[in-house]
Amino acid sequence: MTACWEREEASPVTCCSTPMAAAPTSDSPPLDAQRSEQIETALRRWAQFDANCPAQLGEAIRYSLLAPGKRLRPHLVLLAAEACGGAVAIEQALPAAVAVEMIHAYSLVHDDLPAMDDDDLRRGRPTCHKQFDEATAILVGDALLTRAFEVLAIGIQPGERAARCCALLAKAAGPEALVGGQADDLAAEFRHIGLERLQSIHRRKTGALFRASLELGAVAADGSAEQRQALVLFGEKLGHAFQIVDDLLDVSGNEANVGKRIGKDRHRGKVTYPSLLGVEPSRQRAAELIEEACQAIDSFGAAAQPLRELAEFVGRRSR
Ligand code: GRG
């Protein structure tokens, strides 16, 4: 079977039981320009600090946070909120979109440090520690991590909903998820691990933030328990597919497109989906996961169409 996102890009596709007008290109996520602008404006706003923040630290925070990432996670937050509560819910969820991008940006800055993945290129630019210095990059990560919770605590209303958002994002970013996944990923370098271990690492290192993005949107929009569960399942499947595609891009992606060094997984002795399963079976698995993700949100009907289109982009992305 040919997966929805493997079909001819130019031809109209029917995928995840709902027809789409035309597939966007593999380079550009199918994102609403107005919503993208809302996200950028909110990120810029929350990346302003008073005079107590040293000028160079503020500059380095903005350098990393406002760099041209795809903003998949903040869009997922807003699309989940919209699916639950319509257009009015987008405004309510905006602080959660900012918070999750801050956690993501912090994790990239720290991952790039010499003690971790030791990278010099990120989002098509020198990594934070190359552009500034190592101590600054560590502090940028610290600042983004803490600022994310300030944004949620102040920005999400009412307070009880803000507390739920803080708790779920803390869990996703903590030792049982993002941090633990990263620790196990580093420990697995130059060691053979099986598929189950690989999936456990990526469920925590990559998947947890995807899952949290969808759940944050549902909670910020006060969605029902059924809506939240469906979106969480969508997030889990999508996060899994995203990581498989990320591994595939590390084998065959274009460095200029991807904006980071290619071939690093092999260089660092990392077991990946293509190294364990092979390239074609990995592609097939990613396609199945995208289909399953779309099925998980069937009950939303047309309200979740933008989420389905974003899922398909994740399957076909080239950056
Ligand atoms: C330092 C606690 C800690 C965790 C680091 C981010 C991370 C965990 C590792 C980065 C290595 C890596 C390739 C992870 C795979 C998934 C991933 C996070 C890819 C980058 O996400 P994109 O493509 O990035 O959404 P942009 O730049 O578009 O936002």
mmCIF file of C-alpha atoms and ligand atoms in Angstrom:
data_model
loop_
_atom_site.group_PDB
_atom_site.id
_atom_site.type_symbol
_atom_site.label_atom_id
_atom_site.label_comp_id
_atom_site.label_asym_id
_atom_site.label_seq_id
_atom_site.Cartn_x
_atom_site.Cartn_y
_atom_site.Cartn_z
ATOM 1 C CA MET A 1 0.000 0.000 0.000
ATOM 2 C CA THR A 2 1.268 3.514 -0.761
ATOM 3 C CA ALA A 3 0.953 5.781 2.262
ATOM 4 C CA CYS A 4 -0.873 9.070 1.880
ATOM 5 C CA TRP A 5 2.274 11.153 2.171
ATOM 6 C CA GLU A 6 4.216 9.026 -0.304
ATOM 7 C CA ARG A 7 1.910 9.862 -3.186
ATOM 8 C CA GLU A 8 2.718 12.389 -5.936
ATOM 9 C CA GLU A 9 3.085 15.791 -4.283
ATOM 10 C CA ALA A 10 1.383 17.708 -7.047
ATOM 11 C CA SER A 11 -1.694 15.540 -7.314
ATOM 12 C CA PRO A 12 -4.695 15.887 -5.002
ATOM 13 C CA VAL A 13 -4.587 13.297 -2.251
ATOM 14 C CA THR A 14 -7.212 11.682 -0.106
ATOM 15 C CA CYS A 15 -5.806 10.705 3.206
ATOM 16 C CA CYS A 16 -6.920 9.861 6.711
ATOM 17 C CA SER A 17 -10.523 9.587 5.446
ATOM 18 C CA THR A 18 -10.776 13.304 4.609
ATOM 19 C CA PRO A 19 -10.038 14.863 1.187
ATOM 20 C CA MET A 20 -7.325 17.524 0.918
ATOM 21 C CA ALA A 21 -7.179 20.141 -1.813
ATOM 22 C CA ALA A 22 -3.504 19.779 -2.693
ATOM 23 C CA ALA A 23 -0.454 18.494 -0.907
ATOM 24 C CA PRO A 24 2.013 21.204 0.172
ATOM 25 C CA THR A 25 5.673 20.780 -0.777
ATOM 26 C CA SER A 26 7.967 18.650 1.361
ATOM 27 C CA ASP A 27 9.876 21.778 2.481
ATOM 28 C CA SER A 28 7.043 23.813 3.871
ATOM 29 C CA PRO A 29 4.736 22.719 6.654
ATOM 30 C CA PRO A 30 1.075 23.388 5.773
ATOM 31 C CA LEU A 31 0.794 26.134 8.374
ATOM 32 C CA ASP A 32 -1.564 29.056 8.510
ATOM 33 C CA ALA A 33 0.462 32.275 7.997
ATOM 34 C CA GLN A 34 -1.611 34.264 10.453
ATOM 35 C CA ARG A 35 -1.160 31.629 13.135
ATOM 36 C CA SER A 36 2.588 31.484 12.444
ATOM 37 C CA GLU A 37 2.739 35.248 12.932
ATOM 38 C CA GLN A 38 0.820 34.942 16.203
ATOM 39 C CA ILE A 39 3.361 32.397 17.431
ATOM 40 C CA GLU A 40 6.377 34.498 16.378
ATOM 41 C CA THR A 41 4.925 37.630 18.006
ATOM 42 C CA ALA A 42 4.222 35.756 21.242
ATOM 43 C CA LEU A 43 7.706 34.192 21.261
ATOM 44 C CA ARG A 44 9.310 37.625 20.736
ATOM 45 C CA ARG A 45 7.170 39.128 23.473
ATOM 46 C CA TRP A 46 8.080 36.485 26.051
ATOM 47 C CA ALA A 47 11.766 36.723 25.084
ATOM 48 C CA GLN A 48 12.006 40.294 26.377
ATOM 49 C CA PHE A 49 13.528 40.738 29.818
ATOM 50 C CA ASP A 50 13.998 43.608 32.223
ATOM 51 C CA ALA A 51 17.348 45.233 32.979
ATOM 52 C CA ASN A 52 18.245 42.485 35.452
ATOM 53 C CA CYS A 53 18.862 40.111 32.573
ATOM 54 C CA PRO A 54 22.400 40.704 31.214
ATOM 55 C CA ALA A 55 22.283 42.002 27.634
ATOM 56 C CA GLN A 56 24.367 39.165 26.185
ATOM 57 C CA LEU A 57 22.252 36.511 27.877
ATOM 58 C CA GLY A 58 19.059 38.076 26.498
ATOM 59 C CA GLU A 59 20.616 38.214 23.041
ATOM 60 C CA ALA A 60 21.682 34.554 23.209
ATOM 61 C CA ILE A 61 18.208 33.487 24.394
ATOM 62 C CA ARG A 62 16.584 35.287 21.446
ATOM 63 C CA TYR A 63 19.243 33.918 19.055
ATOM 64 C CA SER A 64 18.272 30.359 19.983
ATOM 65 C CA LEU A 65 14.534 30.707 20.537
ATOM 66 C CA LEU A 66 13.735 32.903 17.536
ATOM 67 C CA ALA A 67 15.981 31.010 15.079
ATOM 68 C CA PRO A 68 14.059 29.688 12.074
ATOM 69 C CA GLY A 69 12.703 26.381 13.397
ATOM 70 C CA LYS A 70 9.641 24.728 11.946
ATOM 71 C CA ARG A 71 7.551 25.526 15.072
ATOM 72 C CA LEU A 72 5.799 22.167 14.795
ATOM 73 C CA ARG A 73 5.127 21.859 18.508
ATOM 74 C CA PRO A 74 3.532 25.305 19.034
ATOM 75 C CA HIS A 75 1.373 24.749 15.954
ATOM 76 C CA LEU A 76 0.298 21.385 17.378
ATOM 77 C CA VAL A 77 -0.714 23.100 20.630
ATOM 78 C CA LEU A 78 -2.839 25.648 18.788
ATOM 79 C CA LEU A 79 -4.382 23.141 16.382
ATOM 80 C CA ALA A 80 -5.328 20.840 19.261
ATOM 81 C CA ALA A 81 -6.907 23.769 21.095
ATOM 82 C CA GLU A 82 -8.808 24.792 17.970
ATOM 83 C CA ALA A 83 -10.039 21.229 17.405
ATOM 84 C CA CYS A 84 -11.460 21.225 20.956
ATOM 85 C CA GLY A 85 -12.716 24.770 21.320
ATOM 86 C CA GLY A 86 -12.796 26.492 17.932
ATOM 87 C CA ALA A 87 -11.010 29.722 16.958
ATOM 88 C CA VAL A 88 -11.485 31.383 20.366
ATOM 89 C CA ALA A 89 -9.403 28.677 22.003
ATOM 90 C CA ILE A 90 -6.301 29.638 20.006
ATOM 91 C CA GLU A 91 -5.747 32.812 22.013
ATOM 92 C CA GLN A 92 -6.212 30.886 25.281
ATOM 93 C CA ALA A 93 -3.591 28.317 24.272
ATOM 94 C CA LEU A 94 -0.942 30.721 22.946
ATOM 95 C CA PRO A 95 1.121 30.795 26.194
ATOM 96 C CA ALA A 96 1.257 26.974 26.087
ATOM 97 C CA ALA A 97 2.528 27.145 22.499
ATOM 98 C CA VAL A 98 5.297 29.523 23.622
ATOM 99 C CA ALA A 99 6.171 27.366 26.629
ATOM 100 C CA VAL A 100 6.573 24.162 24.640
ATOM 101 C CA GLU A 101 8.782 25.875 22.039
ATOM 102 C CA MET A 102 10.937 27.226 24.890
ATOM 103 C CA ILE A 103 11.429 23.721 26.285
ATOM 104 C CA HIS A 104 12.211 22.420 22.798
ATOM 105 C CA ALA A 105 14.714 25.247 22.124
ATOM 106 C CA TYR A 106 16.422 24.673 25.482
ATOM 107 C CA SER A 107 16.770 20.960 24.731
ATOM 108 C CA LEU A 108 18.371 21.731 21.350
ATOM 109 C CA VAL A 109 20.845 24.209 22.888
ATOM 110 C CA HIS A 110 21.905 21.728 25.568
ATOM 111 C CA ASP A 111 21.949 18.769 23.158
ATOM 112 C CA ASP A 112 24.381 20.684 20.927
ATOM 113 C CA LEU A 113 26.900 21.226 23.758
ATOM 114 C CA PRO A 114 30.286 19.459 23.559
ATOM 115 C CA ALA A 115 29.347 17.260 26.540
ATOM 116 C CA MET A 116 26.315 15.956 24.641
ATOM 117 C CA ASP A 117 25.956 15.751 20.863
ATOM 118 C CA ASP A 118 28.721 18.320 20.200
ATOM 119 C CA ASP A 119 27.234 20.064 17.178
ATOM 120 C CA ASP A 120 28.254 23.278 15.481
ATOM 121 C CA LEU A 121 25.237 23.771 13.215
ATOM 122 C CA ARG A 122 21.585 24.120 14.213
ATOM 123 C CA ARG A 123 18.654 25.582 12.306
ATOM 124 C CA GLY A 124 21.150 26.541 9.603
ATOM 125 C CA ARG A 125 23.238 28.693 11.970
ATOM 126 C CA PRO A 126 26.178 28.227 14.345
ATOM 127 C CA THR A 127 24.962 26.532 17.533
ATOM 128 C CA CYS A 128 24.522 28.715 20.614
ATOM 129 C CA HIS A 129 27.830 27.716 22.233
ATOM 130 C CA LYS A 130 29.686 28.395 18.954
ATOM 131 C CA GLN A 131 28.059 31.788 18.448
ATOM 132 C CA PHE A 132 28.506 32.792 22.106
ATOM 133 C CA ASP A 133 30.324 30.441 24.498
ATOM 134 C CA GLU A 134 29.641 27.262 26.428
ATOM 135 C CA ALA A 135 28.696 28.876 29.738
ATOM 136 C CA THR A 136 26.269 31.177 27.941
ATOM 137 C CA ALA A 137 24.678 28.227 26.134
ATOM 138 C CA ILE A 138 24.168 26.365 29.427
ATOM 139 C CA LEU A 139 22.558 29.461 30.925
ATOM 140 C CA VAL A 140 20.369 29.971 27.823
ATOM 141 C CA GLY A 141 18.980 26.474 28.374
ATOM 142 C CA ASP A 142 18.438 27.155 32.076
ATOM 143 C CA ALA A 143 16.674 30.431 31.275
ATOM 144 C CA LEU A 144 14.384 28.937 28.615
ATOM 145 C CA LEU A 145 13.469 26.000 30.849
ATOM 146 C CA THR A 146 12.441 28.229 33.742
ATOM 147 C CA ARG A 147 10.820 30.911 31.586
ATOM 148 C CA ALA A 148 8.526 28.289 30.040
ATOM 149 C CA PHE A 149 6.844 27.671 33.395
ATOM 150 C CA GLU A 150 6.588 31.394 34.131
ATOM 151 C CA VAL A 151 4.783 31.823 30.797
ATOM 152 C CA LEU A 152 2.322 29.035 31.631
ATOM 153 C CA ALA A 153 1.726 30.199 35.197
ATOM 154 C CA ILE A 154 1.026 33.784 34.134
ATOM 155 C CA GLY A 155 -0.486 33.240 30.712
ATOM 156 C CA ILE A 156 -2.935 30.336 31.084
ATOM 157 C CA GLN A 157 -6.272 31.124 32.713
ATOM 158 C CA PRO A 158 -7.866 30.164 35.054
ATOM 159 C CA GLY A 159 -5.150 29.302 37.589
ATOM 160 C CA GLU A 160 -6.298 25.685 37.976
ATOM 161 C CA ARG A 161 -5.800 25.127 34.231
ATOM 162 C CA ALA A 162 -2.365 26.784 34.418
ATOM 163 C CA ALA A 163 -1.375 24.379 37.199
ATOM 164 C CA ARG A 164 -2.458 21.383 35.090
ATOM 165 C CA CYS A 165 -0.436 22.694 32.149
ATOM 166 C CA CYS A 166 2.639 23.236 34.360
ATOM 167 C CA ALA A 167 2.368 19.712 35.782
ATOM 168 C CA LEU A 168 2.008 17.987 32.424
ATOM 169 C CA LEU A 169 4.794 19.946 30.743
ATOM 170 C CA ALA A 170 7.106 19.379 33.737
ATOM 171 C CA LYS A 171 6.453 15.642 33.479
ATOM 172 C CA ALA A 172 7.195 15.649 29.734
ATOM 173 C CA ALA A 173 10.403 17.646 30.183
ATOM 174 C CA GLY A 174 11.625 15.813 33.274
ATOM 175 C CA PRO A 175 13.709 12.770 34.232
ATOM 176 C CA GLU A 176 10.971 10.273 33.300
ATOM 177 C CA ALA A 177 10.670 11.698 29.799
ATOM 178 C CA LEU A 178 12.865 14.203 27.891
ATOM 179 C CA VAL A 179 15.815 14.257 30.299
ATOM 180 C CA GLY A 180 15.711 10.511 30.964
ATOM 181 C CA GLY A 181 15.440 9.747 27.249
ATOM 182 C CA GLN A 182 18.433 11.961 26.564
ATOM 183 C CA ALA A 183 20.469 10.270 29.322
ATOM 184 C CA ASP A 184 19.695 6.804 27.933
ATOM 185 C CA ASP A 185 20.390 7.987 24.392
ATOM 186 C CA LEU A 186 23.862 9.204 25.410
ATOM 187 C CA ALA A 187 24.502 5.952 27.305
ATOM 188 C CA ALA A 188 23.559 3.913 24.216
ATOM 189 C CA GLU A 189 26.271 5.426 21.981
ATOM 190 C CA PHE A 190 28.530 2.753 20.479
ATOM 191 C CA ARG A 191 26.389 0.017 22.057
ATOM 192 C CA HIS A 192 23.936 -2.265 20.397
ATOM 193 C CA ILE A 193 20.363 -1.832 21.526
ATOM 194 C CA GLY A 194 17.209 -3.546 20.248
ATOM 195 C CA LEU A 195 14.027 -2.064 18.846
ATOM 196 C CA GLU A 196 12.225 -1.992 22.190
ATOM 197 C CA ARG A 197 15.016 0.012 23.837
ATOM 198 C CA LEU A 198 15.248 2.366 20.860
ATOM 199 C CA GLN A 199 11.514 3.021 21.034
ATOM 200 C CA SER A 200 11.673 3.602 24.775
ATOM 201 C CA ILE A 201 14.429 6.197 24.290
ATOM 202 C CA HIS A 202 12.568 8.051 21.555
ATOM 203 C CA ARG A 203 9.201 7.871 23.293
ATOM 204 C CA ARG A 204 10.823 9.914 26.071
ATOM 205 C CA LYS A 205 13.386 12.023 24.196
ATOM 206 C CA THR A 206 11.220 13.053 21.233
ATOM 207 C CA GLY A 207 7.708 11.689 21.715
ATOM 208 C CA ALA A 208 6.967 13.172 25.132
ATOM 209 C CA LEU A 209 7.065 16.767 23.876
ATOM 210 C CA PHE A 210 4.827 15.941 20.917
ATOM 211 C CA ARG A 211 2.352 14.235 23.224
ATOM 212 C CA ALA A 212 2.512 17.151 25.672
ATOM 213 C CA SER A 213 1.906 19.676 22.862
ATOM 214 C CA LEU A 214 -1.406 18.010 21.980
ATOM 215 C CA GLU A 215 -2.421 17.601 25.602
ATOM 216 C CA LEU A 216 -1.542 21.213 26.437
ATOM 217 C CA GLY A 217 -3.792 22.400 23.616
ATOM 218 C CA ALA A 218 -6.659 20.235 24.869
ATOM 219 C CA VAL A 219 -6.243 21.343 28.491
ATOM 220 C CA ALA A 220 -5.849 25.046 27.622
ATOM 221 C CA ALA A 221 -9.068 24.841 25.585
ATOM 222 C CA ASP A 222 -10.839 22.883 28.345
ATOM 223 C CA GLY A 223 -11.488 19.935 26.003
ATOM 224 C CA SER A 224 -13.345 16.843 27.235
ATOM 225 C CA ALA A 225 -11.516 13.751 28.541
ATOM 226 C CA GLU A 226 -12.363 11.932 25.269
ATOM 227 C CA GLN A 227 -10.951 14.766 23.163
ATOM 228 C CA ARG A 228 -7.797 14.870 25.284
ATOM 229 C CA GLN A 229 -7.271 11.102 25.013
ATOM 230 C CA ALA A 230 -7.717 11.116 21.241
ATOM 231 C CA LEU A 231 -5.267 13.995 20.844
ATOM 232 C CA VAL A 232 -2.724 12.350 23.151
ATOM 233 C CA LEU A 233 -2.847 9.172 21.041
ATOM 234 C CA PHE A 234 -2.419 11.283 17.892
ATOM 235 C CA GLY A 235 0.615 12.964 19.549
ATOM 236 C CA GLU A 236 2.203 9.648 20.500
ATOM 237 C CA LYS A 237 1.871 8.199 16.996
ATOM 238 C CA LEU A 238 3.055 11.425 15.399
ATOM 239 C CA GLY A 239 6.067 11.731 17.706
ATOM 240 C CA HIS A 240 7.088 8.182 16.867
ATOM 241 C CA ALA A 241 6.755 8.813 13.120
ATOM 242 C CA PHE A 242 8.647 12.111 13.455
ATOM 243 C CA GLN A 243 11.636 10.337 15.019
ATOM 244 C CA ILE A 244 11.741 7.637 12.339
ATOM 245 C CA VAL A 245 11.727 10.333 9.635
ATOM 246 C CA ASP A 246 14.424 12.225 11.579
ATOM 247 C CA ASP A 247 16.606 9.101 11.498
ATOM 248 C CA LEU A 248 15.928 8.697 7.767
ATOM 249 C CA LEU A 249 16.910 12.325 7.143
ATOM 250 C CA ASP A 250 20.166 11.720 8.981
ATOM 251 C CA VAL A 251 20.931 8.991 6.426
ATOM 252 C CA SER A 252 19.751 10.632 3.241
ATOM 253 C CA GLY A 253 18.771 14.243 3.990
ATOM 254 C CA ASN A 254 20.297 17.368 2.533
ATOM 255 C CA GLU A 255 22.386 19.312 5.063
ATOM 256 C CA ALA A 256 21.357 22.718 3.714
ATOM 257 C CA ASN A 257 17.681 21.764 4.007
ATOM 258 C CA VAL A 258 17.873 20.034 7.359
ATOM 259 C CA GLY A 259 19.959 22.864 8.871
ATOM 260 C CA LYS A 260 22.187 20.527 10.902
ATOM 261 C CA ARG A 261 24.984 18.059 10.227
ATOM 262 C CA ILE A 262 23.944 14.874 8.422
ATOM 263 C CA GLY A 263 25.364 11.403 9.120
ATOM 264 C CA LYS A 264 25.936 12.161 12.796
ATOM 265 C CA ASP A 265 24.077 9.089 14.063
ATOM 266 C CA ARG A 266 26.513 6.703 12.377
ATOM 267 C CA HIS A 267 29.465 8.872 13.364
ATOM 268 C CA ARG A 268 28.415 8.686 17.029
ATOM 269 C CA GLY A 269 27.688 4.964 16.884
ATOM 270 C CA LYS A 270 23.954 5.328 17.355
ATOM 271 C CA VAL A 271 21.438 2.620 16.622
ATOM 272 C CA THR A 272 18.632 4.145 14.539
ATOM 273 C CA TYR A 273 15.430 2.927 12.895
ATOM 274 C CA PRO A 274 17.060 2.545 9.452
ATOM 275 C CA SER A 275 20.093 0.775 10.963
ATOM 276 C CA LEU A 276 17.806 -1.687 12.782
ATOM 277 C CA LEU A 277 14.935 -2.117 10.338
ATOM 278 C CA GLY A 278 16.385 -0.955 7.005
ATOM 279 C CA VAL A 279 15.448 2.179 5.064
ATOM 280 C CA GLU A 280 12.318 0.953 3.262
ATOM 281 C CA PRO A 281 10.733 -0.783 6.272
ATOM 282 C CA SER A 282 11.418 2.384 8.308
ATOM 283 C CA ARG A 283 9.619 4.486 5.687
ATOM 284 C CA GLN A 284 6.746 2.022 5.741
ATOM 285 C CA ARG A 285 6.531 2.103 9.531
ATOM 286 C CA ALA A 286 6.470 5.902 9.547
ATOM 287 C CA ALA A 287 3.664 5.850 6.965
ATOM 288 C CA GLU A 288 1.625 3.426 9.070
ATOM 289 C CA LEU A 289 2.097 5.569 12.156
ATOM 290 C CA ILE A 290 0.897 8.687 10.312
ATOM 291 C CA GLU A 291 -2.204 6.797 9.182
ATOM 292 C CA GLU A 292 -2.822 5.569 12.733
ATOM 293 C CA ALA A 293 -2.348 9.083 14.103
ATOM 294 C CA CYS A 294 -4.974 10.393 11.690
ATOM 295 C CA GLN A 295 -7.374 7.594 12.618
ATOM 296 C CA ALA A 296 -7.030 8.483 16.311
ATOM 297 C CA ILE A 297 -8.637 11.878 15.668
ATOM 298 C CA ASP A 298 -11.390 10.677 13.315
ATOM 299 C CA SER A 299 -14.058 11.697 15.815
ATOM 300 C CA PHE A 300 -13.147 15.397 15.412
ATOM 301 C CA GLY A 301 -14.230 15.362 11.741
ATOM 302 C CA ALA A 302 -13.353 18.540 9.823
ATOM 303 C CA ALA A 303 -12.211 20.359 12.990
ATOM 304 C CA ALA A 304 -9.022 18.270 12.976
ATOM 305 C CA GLN A 305 -8.220 18.546 9.268
ATOM 306 C CA PRO A 306 -5.267 20.947 9.847
ATOM 307 C CA LEU A 307 -3.811 18.409 12.302
ATOM 308 C CA ARG A 308 -4.057 15.668 9.661
ATOM 309 C CA GLU A 309 -2.307 17.885 7.117
ATOM 310 C CA LEU A 310 0.460 18.629 9.590
ATOM 311 C CA ALA A 311 0.840 14.900 10.287
ATOM 312 C CA GLU A 312 1.222 14.244 6.578
ATOM 313 C CA PHE A 313 3.893 16.940 6.357
ATOM 314 C CA VAL A 314 5.810 15.213 9.159
ATOM 315 C CA GLY A 315 5.789 12.043 7.048
ATOM 316 C CA ARG A 316 7.079 13.715 3.920
ATOM 317 C CA ARG A 317 9.288 16.454 5.387
ATOM 318 C CA SER A 318 12.769 17.048 4.038
ATOM 319 C CA ARG A 319 13.915 19.292 6.896
HETATM 320 C C1 GRG B 1 19.281 18.142 26.488
HETATM 321 C C2 GRG B 1 17.478 17.231 28.004
HETATM 322 C C3 GRG B 1 18.042 17.365 26.654
HETATM 323 C C4 GRG B 1 17.422 16.754 25.637
HETATM 324 C C5 GRG B 1 17.853 16.857 24.251
HETATM 325 C C6 GRG B 1 16.445 17.733 21.490
HETATM 326 C C7 GRG B 1 17.123 16.543 21.950
HETATM 327 C C8 GRG B 1 16.924 16.068 23.371
HETATM 328 C C9 GRG B 1 17.981 15.956 21.144
HETATM 329 C C10 GRG B 1 18.261 16.493 19.777
HETATM 330 C C11 GRG B 1 18.661 15.391 18.922
HETATM 331 C C12 GRG B 1 17.583 14.954 18.001
HETATM 332 C C13 GRG B 1 17.913 14.911 16.573
HETATM 333 C C14 GRG B 1 16.405 14.626 18.435
HETATM 334 C C15 GRG B 1 15.380 14.144 17.485
HETATM 335 C C16 GRG B 1 14.155 14.903 17.442
HETATM 336 C C17 GRG B 1 14.317 16.376 17.398
HETATM 337 C C18 GRG B 1 14.086 17.054 18.679
HETATM 338 C C19 GRG B 1 14.578 17.009 16.235
HETATM 339 C C20 GRG B 1 14.563 18.479 16.098
HETATM 340 O O1 GRG B 1 13.226 18.940 16.087
HETATM 341 P P1 GRG B 1 12.649 19.795 14.883
HETATM 342 O O2 GRG B 1 12.997 19.153 13.571
HETATM 343 O O3 GRG B 1 13.522 21.113 15.047
HETATM 344 O O4 GRG B 1 11.209 20.078 15.123
HETATM 345 P P2 GRG B 1 13.204 22.620 14.638
HETATM 346 O O5 GRG B 1 14.566 23.268 14.591
HETATM 347 O O6 GRG B 1 12.496 22.651 13.310
HETATM 348 O O7 GRG B 1 12.354 23.181 15.749
#
